[in-house]
PDB file of C-alpha atoms in Angstrom:
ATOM      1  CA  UNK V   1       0.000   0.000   0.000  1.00 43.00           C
ATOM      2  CA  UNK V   2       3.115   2.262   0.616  1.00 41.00           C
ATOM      3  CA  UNK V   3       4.301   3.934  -3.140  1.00 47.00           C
ATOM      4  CA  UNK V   4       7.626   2.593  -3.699  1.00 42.00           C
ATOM      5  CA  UNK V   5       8.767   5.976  -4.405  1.00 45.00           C
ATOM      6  CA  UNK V   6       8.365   7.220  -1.251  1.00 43.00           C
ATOM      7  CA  UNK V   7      11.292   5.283   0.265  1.00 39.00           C
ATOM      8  CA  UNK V   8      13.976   8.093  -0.140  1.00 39.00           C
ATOM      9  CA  UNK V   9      12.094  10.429   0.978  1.00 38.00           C
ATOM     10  CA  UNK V  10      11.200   8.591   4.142  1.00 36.00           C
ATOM     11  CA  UNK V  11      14.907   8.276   4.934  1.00 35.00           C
ATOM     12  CA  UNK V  12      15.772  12.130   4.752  1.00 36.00           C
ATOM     13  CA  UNK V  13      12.222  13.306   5.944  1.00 39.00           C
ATOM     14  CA  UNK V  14      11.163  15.676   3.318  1.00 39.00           C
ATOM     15  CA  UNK V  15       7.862  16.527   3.777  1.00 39.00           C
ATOM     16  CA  UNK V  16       4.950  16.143   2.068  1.00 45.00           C
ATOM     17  CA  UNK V  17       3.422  19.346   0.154  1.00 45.00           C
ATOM     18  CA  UNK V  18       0.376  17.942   0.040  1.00 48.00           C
ATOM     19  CA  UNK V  19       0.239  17.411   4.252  1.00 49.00           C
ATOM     20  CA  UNK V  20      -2.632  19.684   4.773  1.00 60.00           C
ATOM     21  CA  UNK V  21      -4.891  17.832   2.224  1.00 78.00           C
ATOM     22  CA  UNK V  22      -5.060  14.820   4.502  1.00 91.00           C
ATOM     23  CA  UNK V  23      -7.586  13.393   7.377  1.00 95.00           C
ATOM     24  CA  UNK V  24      -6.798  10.995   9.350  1.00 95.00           C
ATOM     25  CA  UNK V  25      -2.819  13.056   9.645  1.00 93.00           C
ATOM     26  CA  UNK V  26      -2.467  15.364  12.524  1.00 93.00           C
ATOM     27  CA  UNK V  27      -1.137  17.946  10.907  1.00 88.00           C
ATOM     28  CA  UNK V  28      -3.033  21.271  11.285  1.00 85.00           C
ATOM     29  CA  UNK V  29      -5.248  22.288   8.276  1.00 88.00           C
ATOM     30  CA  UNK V  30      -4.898  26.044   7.082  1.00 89.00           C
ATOM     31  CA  UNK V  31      -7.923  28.402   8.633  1.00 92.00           C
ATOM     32  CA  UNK V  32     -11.047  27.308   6.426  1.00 92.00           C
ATOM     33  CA  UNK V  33      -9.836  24.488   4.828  1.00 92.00           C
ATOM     34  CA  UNK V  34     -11.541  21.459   5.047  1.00 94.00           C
ATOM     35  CA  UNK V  35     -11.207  17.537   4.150  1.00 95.00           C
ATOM     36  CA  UNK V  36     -13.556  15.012   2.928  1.00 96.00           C
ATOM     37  CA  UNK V  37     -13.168  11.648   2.456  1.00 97.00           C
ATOM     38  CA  UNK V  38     -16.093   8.800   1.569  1.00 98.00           C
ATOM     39  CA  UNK V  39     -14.954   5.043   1.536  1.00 97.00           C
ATOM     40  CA  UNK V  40     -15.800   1.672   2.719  1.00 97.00           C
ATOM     41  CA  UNK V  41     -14.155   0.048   5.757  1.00 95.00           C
ATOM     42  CA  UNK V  42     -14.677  -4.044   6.621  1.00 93.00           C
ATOM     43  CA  UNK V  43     -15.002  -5.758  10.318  1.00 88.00           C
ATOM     44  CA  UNK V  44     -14.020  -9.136  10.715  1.00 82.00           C
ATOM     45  CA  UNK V  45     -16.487 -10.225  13.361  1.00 75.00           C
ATOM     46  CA  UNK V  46     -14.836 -13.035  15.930  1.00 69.00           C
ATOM     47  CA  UNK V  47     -14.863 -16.743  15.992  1.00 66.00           C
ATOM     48  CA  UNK V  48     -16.232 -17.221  19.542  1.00 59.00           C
ATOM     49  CA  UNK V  49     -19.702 -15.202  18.190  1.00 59.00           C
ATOM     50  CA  UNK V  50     -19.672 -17.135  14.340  1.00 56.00           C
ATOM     51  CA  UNK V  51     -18.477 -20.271  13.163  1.00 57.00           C
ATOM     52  CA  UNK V  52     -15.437 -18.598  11.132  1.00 55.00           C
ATOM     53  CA  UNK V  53     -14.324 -14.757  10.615  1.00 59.00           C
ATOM     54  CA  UNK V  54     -16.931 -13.372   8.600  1.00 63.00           C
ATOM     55  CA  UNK V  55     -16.757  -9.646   7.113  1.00 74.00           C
ATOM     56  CA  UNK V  56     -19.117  -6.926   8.279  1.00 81.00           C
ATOM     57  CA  UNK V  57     -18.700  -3.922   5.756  1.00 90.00           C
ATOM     58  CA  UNK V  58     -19.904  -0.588   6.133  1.00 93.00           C
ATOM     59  CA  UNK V  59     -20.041   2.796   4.098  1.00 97.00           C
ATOM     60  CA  UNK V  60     -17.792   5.910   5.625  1.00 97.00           C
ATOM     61  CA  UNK V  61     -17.857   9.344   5.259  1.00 98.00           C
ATOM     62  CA  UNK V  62     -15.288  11.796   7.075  1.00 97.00           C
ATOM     63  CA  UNK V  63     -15.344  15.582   7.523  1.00 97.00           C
ATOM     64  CA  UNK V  64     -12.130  17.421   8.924  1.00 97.00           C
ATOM     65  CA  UNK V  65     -12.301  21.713   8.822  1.00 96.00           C
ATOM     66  CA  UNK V  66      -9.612  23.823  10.056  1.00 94.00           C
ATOM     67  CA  UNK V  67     -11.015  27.009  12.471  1.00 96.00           C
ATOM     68  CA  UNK V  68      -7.631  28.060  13.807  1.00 94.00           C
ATOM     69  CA  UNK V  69      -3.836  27.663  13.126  1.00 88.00           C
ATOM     70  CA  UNK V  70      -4.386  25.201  15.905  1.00 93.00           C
ATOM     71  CA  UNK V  71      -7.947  23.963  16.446  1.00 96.00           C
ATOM     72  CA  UNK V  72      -9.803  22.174  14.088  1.00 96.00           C
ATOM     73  CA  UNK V  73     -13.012  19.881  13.851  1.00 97.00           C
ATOM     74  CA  UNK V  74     -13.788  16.695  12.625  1.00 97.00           C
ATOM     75  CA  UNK V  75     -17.250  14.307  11.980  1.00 98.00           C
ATOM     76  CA  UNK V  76     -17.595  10.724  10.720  1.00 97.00           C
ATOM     77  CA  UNK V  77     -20.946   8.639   9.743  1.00 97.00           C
ATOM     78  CA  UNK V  78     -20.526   4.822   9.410  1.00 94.00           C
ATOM     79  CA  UNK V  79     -23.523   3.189   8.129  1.00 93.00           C
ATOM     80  CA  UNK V  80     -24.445  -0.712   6.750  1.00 87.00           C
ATOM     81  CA  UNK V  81     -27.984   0.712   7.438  1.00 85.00           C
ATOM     82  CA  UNK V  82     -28.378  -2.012  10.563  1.00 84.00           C
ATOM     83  CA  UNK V  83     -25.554  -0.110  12.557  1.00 87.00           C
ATOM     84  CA  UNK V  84     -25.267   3.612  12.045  1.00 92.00           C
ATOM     85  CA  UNK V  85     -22.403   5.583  13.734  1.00 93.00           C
ATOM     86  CA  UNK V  86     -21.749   9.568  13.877  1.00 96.00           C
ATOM     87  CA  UNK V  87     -18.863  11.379  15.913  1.00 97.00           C
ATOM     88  CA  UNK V  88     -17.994  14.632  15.707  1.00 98.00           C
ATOM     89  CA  UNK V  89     -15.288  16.091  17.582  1.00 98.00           C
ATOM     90  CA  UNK V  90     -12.512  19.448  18.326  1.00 97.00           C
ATOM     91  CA  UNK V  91      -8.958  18.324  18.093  1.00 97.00           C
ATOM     92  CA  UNK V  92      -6.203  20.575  19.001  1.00 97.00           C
ATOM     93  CA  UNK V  93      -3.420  20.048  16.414  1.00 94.00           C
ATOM     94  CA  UNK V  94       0.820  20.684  16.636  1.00 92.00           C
ATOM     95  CA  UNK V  95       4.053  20.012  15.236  1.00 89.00           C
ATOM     96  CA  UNK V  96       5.832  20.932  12.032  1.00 85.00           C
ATOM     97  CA  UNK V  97       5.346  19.791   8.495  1.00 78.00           C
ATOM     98  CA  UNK V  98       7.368  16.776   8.959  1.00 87.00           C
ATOM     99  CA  UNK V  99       5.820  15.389  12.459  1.00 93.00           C
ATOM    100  CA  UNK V 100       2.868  16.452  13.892  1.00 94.00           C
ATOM    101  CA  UNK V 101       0.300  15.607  16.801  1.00 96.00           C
ATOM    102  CA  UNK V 102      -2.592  16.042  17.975  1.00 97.00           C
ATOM    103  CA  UNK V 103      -5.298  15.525  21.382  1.00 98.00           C
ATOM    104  CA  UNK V 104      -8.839  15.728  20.395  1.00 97.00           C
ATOM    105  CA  UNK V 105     -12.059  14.464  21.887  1.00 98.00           C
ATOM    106  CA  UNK V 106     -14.983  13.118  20.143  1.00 97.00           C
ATOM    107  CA  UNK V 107     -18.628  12.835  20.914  1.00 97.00           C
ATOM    108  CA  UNK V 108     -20.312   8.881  19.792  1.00 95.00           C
ATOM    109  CA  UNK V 109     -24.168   8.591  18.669  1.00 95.00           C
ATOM    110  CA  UNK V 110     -24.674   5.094  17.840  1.00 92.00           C
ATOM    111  CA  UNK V 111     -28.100   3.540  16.487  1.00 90.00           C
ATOM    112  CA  UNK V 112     -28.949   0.523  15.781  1.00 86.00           C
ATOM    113  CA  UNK V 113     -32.397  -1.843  14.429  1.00 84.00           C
ATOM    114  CA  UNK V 114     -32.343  -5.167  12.705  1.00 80.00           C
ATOM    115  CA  UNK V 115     -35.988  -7.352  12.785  1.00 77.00           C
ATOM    116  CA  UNK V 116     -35.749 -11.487  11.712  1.00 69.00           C
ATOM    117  CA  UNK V 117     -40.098 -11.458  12.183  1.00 68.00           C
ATOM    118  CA  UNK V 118     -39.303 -13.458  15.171  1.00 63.00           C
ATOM    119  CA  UNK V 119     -40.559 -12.616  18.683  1.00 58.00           C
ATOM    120  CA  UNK V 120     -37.126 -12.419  19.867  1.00 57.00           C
ATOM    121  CA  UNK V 121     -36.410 -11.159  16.814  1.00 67.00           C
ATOM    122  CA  UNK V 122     -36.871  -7.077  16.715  1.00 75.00           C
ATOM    123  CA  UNK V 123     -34.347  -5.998  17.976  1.00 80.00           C
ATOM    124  CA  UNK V 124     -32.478  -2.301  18.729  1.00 82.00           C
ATOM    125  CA  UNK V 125     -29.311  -0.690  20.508  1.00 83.00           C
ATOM    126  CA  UNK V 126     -28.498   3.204  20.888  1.00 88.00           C
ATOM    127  CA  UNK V 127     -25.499   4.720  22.783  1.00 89.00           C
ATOM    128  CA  UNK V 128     -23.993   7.456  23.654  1.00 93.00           C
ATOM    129  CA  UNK V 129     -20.209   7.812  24.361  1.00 93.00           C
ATOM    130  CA  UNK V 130     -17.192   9.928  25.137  1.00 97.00           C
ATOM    131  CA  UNK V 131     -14.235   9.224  22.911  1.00 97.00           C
ATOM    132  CA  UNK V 132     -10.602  10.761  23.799  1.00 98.00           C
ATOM    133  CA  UNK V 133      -7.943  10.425  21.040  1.00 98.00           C
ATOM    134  CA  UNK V 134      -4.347  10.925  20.478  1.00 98.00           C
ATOM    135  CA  UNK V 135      -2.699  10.929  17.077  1.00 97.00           C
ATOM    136  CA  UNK V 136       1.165  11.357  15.731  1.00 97.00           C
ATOM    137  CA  UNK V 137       1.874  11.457  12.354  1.00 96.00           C
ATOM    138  CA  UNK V 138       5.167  11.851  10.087  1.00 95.00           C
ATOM    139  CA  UNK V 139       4.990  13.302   6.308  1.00 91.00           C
ATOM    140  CA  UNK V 140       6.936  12.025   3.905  1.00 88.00           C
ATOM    141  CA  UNK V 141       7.588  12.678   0.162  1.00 80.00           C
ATOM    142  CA  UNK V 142       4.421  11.332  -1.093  1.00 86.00           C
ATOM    143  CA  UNK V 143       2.802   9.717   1.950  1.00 93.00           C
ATOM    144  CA  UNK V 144       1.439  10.515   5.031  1.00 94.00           C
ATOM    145  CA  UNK V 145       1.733   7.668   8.161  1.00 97.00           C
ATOM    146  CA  UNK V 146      -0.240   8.518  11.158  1.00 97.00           C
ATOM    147  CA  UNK V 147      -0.955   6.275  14.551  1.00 98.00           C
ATOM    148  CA  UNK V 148      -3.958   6.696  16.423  1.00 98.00           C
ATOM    149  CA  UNK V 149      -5.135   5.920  20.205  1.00 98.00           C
ATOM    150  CA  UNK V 150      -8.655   6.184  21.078  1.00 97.00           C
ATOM    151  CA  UNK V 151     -10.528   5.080  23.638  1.00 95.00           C
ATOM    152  CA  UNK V 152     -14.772   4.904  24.189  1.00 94.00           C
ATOM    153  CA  UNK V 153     -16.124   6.254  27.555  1.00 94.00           C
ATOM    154  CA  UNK V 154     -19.681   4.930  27.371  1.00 91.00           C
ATOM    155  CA  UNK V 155     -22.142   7.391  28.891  1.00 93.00           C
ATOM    156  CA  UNK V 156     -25.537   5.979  28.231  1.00 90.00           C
ATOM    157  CA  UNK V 157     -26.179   2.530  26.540  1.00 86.00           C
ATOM    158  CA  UNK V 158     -30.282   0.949  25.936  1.00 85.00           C
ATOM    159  CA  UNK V 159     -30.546  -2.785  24.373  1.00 78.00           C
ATOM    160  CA  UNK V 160     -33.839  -4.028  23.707  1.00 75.00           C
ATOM    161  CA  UNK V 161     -33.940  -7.641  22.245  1.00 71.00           C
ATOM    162  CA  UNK V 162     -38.162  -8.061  21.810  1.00 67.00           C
ATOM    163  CA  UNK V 163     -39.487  -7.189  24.975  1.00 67.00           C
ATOM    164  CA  UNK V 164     -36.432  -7.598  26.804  1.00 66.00           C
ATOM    165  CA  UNK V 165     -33.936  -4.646  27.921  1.00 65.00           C
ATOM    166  CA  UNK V 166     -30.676  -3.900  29.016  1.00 65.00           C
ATOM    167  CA  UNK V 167     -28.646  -0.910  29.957  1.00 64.00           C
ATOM    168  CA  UNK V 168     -25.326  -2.477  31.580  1.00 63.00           C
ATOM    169  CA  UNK V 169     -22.780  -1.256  29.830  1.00 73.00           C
ATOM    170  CA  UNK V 170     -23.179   2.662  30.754  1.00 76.00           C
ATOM    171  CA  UNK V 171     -20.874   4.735  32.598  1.00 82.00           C
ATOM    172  CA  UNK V 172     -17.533   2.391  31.960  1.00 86.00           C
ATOM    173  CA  UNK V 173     -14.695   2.021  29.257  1.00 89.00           C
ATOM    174  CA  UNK V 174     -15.995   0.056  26.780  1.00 85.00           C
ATOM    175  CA  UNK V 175     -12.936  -0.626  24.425  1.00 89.00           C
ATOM    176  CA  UNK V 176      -9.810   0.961  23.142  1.00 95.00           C
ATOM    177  CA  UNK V 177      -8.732   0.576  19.627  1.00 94.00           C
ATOM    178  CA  UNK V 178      -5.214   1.755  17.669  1.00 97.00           C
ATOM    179  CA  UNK V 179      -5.523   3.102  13.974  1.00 98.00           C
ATOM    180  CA  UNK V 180      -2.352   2.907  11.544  1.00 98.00           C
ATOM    181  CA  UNK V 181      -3.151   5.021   8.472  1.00 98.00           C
ATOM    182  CA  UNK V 182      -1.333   5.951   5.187  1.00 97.00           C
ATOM    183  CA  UNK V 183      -2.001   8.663   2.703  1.00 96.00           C
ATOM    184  CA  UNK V 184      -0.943   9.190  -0.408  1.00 93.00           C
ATOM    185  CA  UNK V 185      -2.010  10.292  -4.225  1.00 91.00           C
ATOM    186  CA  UNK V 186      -4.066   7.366  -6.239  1.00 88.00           C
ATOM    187  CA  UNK V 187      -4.984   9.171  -9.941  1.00 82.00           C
ATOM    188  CA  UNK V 188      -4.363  12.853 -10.770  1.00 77.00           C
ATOM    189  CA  UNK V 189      -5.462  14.614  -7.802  1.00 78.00           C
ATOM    190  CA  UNK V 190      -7.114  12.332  -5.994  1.00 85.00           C
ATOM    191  CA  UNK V 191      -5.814  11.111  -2.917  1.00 91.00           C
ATOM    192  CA  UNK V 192      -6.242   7.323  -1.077  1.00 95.00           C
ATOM    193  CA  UNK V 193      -6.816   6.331   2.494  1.00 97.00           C
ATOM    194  CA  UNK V 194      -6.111   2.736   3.646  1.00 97.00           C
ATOM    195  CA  UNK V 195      -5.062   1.320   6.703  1.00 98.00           C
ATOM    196  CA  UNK V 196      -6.215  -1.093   9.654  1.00 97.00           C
ATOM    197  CA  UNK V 197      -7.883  -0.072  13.104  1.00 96.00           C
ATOM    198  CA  UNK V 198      -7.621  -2.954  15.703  1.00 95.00           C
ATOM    199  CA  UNK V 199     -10.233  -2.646  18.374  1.00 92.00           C
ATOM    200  CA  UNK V 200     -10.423  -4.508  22.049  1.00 91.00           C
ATOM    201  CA  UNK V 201     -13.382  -4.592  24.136  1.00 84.00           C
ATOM    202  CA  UNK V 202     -16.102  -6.654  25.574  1.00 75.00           C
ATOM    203  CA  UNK V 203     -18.989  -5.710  23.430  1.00 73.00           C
ATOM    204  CA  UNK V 204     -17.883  -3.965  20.112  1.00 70.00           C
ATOM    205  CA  UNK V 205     -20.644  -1.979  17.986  1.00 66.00           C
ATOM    206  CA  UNK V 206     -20.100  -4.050  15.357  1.00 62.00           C
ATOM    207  CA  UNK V 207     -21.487  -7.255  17.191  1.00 61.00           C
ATOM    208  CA  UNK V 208     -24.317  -5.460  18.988  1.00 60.00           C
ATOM    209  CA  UNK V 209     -27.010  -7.498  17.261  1.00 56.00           C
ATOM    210  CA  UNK V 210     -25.402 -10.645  18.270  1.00 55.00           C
ATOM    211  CA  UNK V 211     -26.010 -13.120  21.449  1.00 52.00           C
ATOM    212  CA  UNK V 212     -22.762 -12.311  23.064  1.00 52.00           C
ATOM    213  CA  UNK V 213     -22.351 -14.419  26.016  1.00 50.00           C
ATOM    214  CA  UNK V 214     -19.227 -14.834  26.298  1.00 53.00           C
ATOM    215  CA  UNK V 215     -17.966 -13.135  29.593  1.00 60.00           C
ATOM    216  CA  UNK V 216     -13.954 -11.874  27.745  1.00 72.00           C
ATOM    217  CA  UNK V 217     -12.539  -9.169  25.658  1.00 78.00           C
ATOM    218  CA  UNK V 218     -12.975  -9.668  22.002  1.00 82.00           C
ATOM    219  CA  UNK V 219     -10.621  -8.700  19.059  1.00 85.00           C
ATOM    220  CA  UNK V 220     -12.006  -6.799  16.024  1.00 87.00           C
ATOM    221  CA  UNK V 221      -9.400  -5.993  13.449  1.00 91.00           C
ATOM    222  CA  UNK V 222     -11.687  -3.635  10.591  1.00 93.00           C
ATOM    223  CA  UNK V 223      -9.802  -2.673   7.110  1.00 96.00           C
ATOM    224  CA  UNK V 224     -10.796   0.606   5.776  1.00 97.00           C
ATOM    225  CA  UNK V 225     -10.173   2.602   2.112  1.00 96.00           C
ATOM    226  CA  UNK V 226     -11.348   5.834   1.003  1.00 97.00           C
ATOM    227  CA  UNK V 227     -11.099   8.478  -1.480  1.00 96.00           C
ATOM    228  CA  UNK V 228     -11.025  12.182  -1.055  1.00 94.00           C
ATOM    229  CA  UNK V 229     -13.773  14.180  -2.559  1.00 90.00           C
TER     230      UNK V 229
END
């Protein structure tokens, strides 16, 4: 996924001229500038919940706009239409053109519905969460590597499987999950996304409409691509 050509560069750490044109990179974004990015990302749900690995896709769409020199905001929607996800967030943004960081906090709406016709069948989840993040990132020649550590505060959680309901989860860390990014120009001007987000917790979103009951922390590793707009 790395462009071949980018391996001098990455030695003698000339940056990138097109830093400021990327999202998931700390960098800071000039005043007014914005990013947008729409892709597709793909969660391999765990063995102990199906019989083998099986992949859960979903559509994204990312939003990053610069207010200050320093401050800037960001939004993303995630959506396979039976779990929806949207987080926006203020992240505070430093460094120089070569590495940059970057402390931000996010705010998680998550919504989910899926009905089988069964009794037990109709089922739905919302949540609402807190999510802290740190990010570093290093521009090179033609790409842009960035690292990401977030974590998911839940503040208010509602499960109703038929008639049945459940709000345990509130008011506790519910997982913490590392994103490793790259960024670089696909075709002309456009510019790619790819990279791998590893999340570990005891009830991911992604498994929400699942009988979960096993009692440990579970490993979802998701693969995501997108394209900026």
């Amino acid at each position: 996924q790395r462009n071949p050509g980018a391996a001098p560069s990455a030695i003698i750490g000339v940056p990138s001229p097109d830093s400021t044109r990327n999202f998931y990179s700390p960098h800071p974004l000039p005043v007014g500038k914005s990013v947008t990015n729409l892709g597709l990302s793909f969660s391999l749900l765990p063995e102990p919940l199906v019989e083998q690995e099986v992949p859960a896709p979903a559509i994204d769409f990312q939003y990053k706009r610069g207010l200050t020199q320093a401050l800037s905001i960001y939004a993303t929607v995630s959506t396979n239409y039976f779990t929806n996800v949207l987080m926006p967030g203020i992240q505070y943004n430093g460094g120089d053109d070569a590495l940059s960081y970057a402390v931000g906090n996010g705010m998680a709406f998550f919504a989910g519905y899926i009905d089988l016709g069964g009794e037990f069948d109709r089922n739905s989840a919302a949540a609402i969460a807190d999510v802290p993040i740190l990010r570093i990132g290093h521009d090179f020649q033609t790409v842009a590597v960035s690292l990401s550590l977030a974590c998911t505060y839940v503040l208010y959680a509602d499960t109703h499987i038929g008639s049945l309901e459940d709000k345990g989860i509130k008011n506790k860390i519910d997982d913490v999950w590392l994103t490793l990014a790259f960024e670089q120009p696909f075709y002309g001007q456009t510019r790619i996304s790819t990279g791998i987000s590893i999340t570990y917790s005891r009830t991911p979103y992604q498994i929400w409409m699942l009988y979960n009951v096993f009692d440990q922390y579970l490993v979802i590793p998701e693969f995501f691509f997108s394209f900026q707009l």
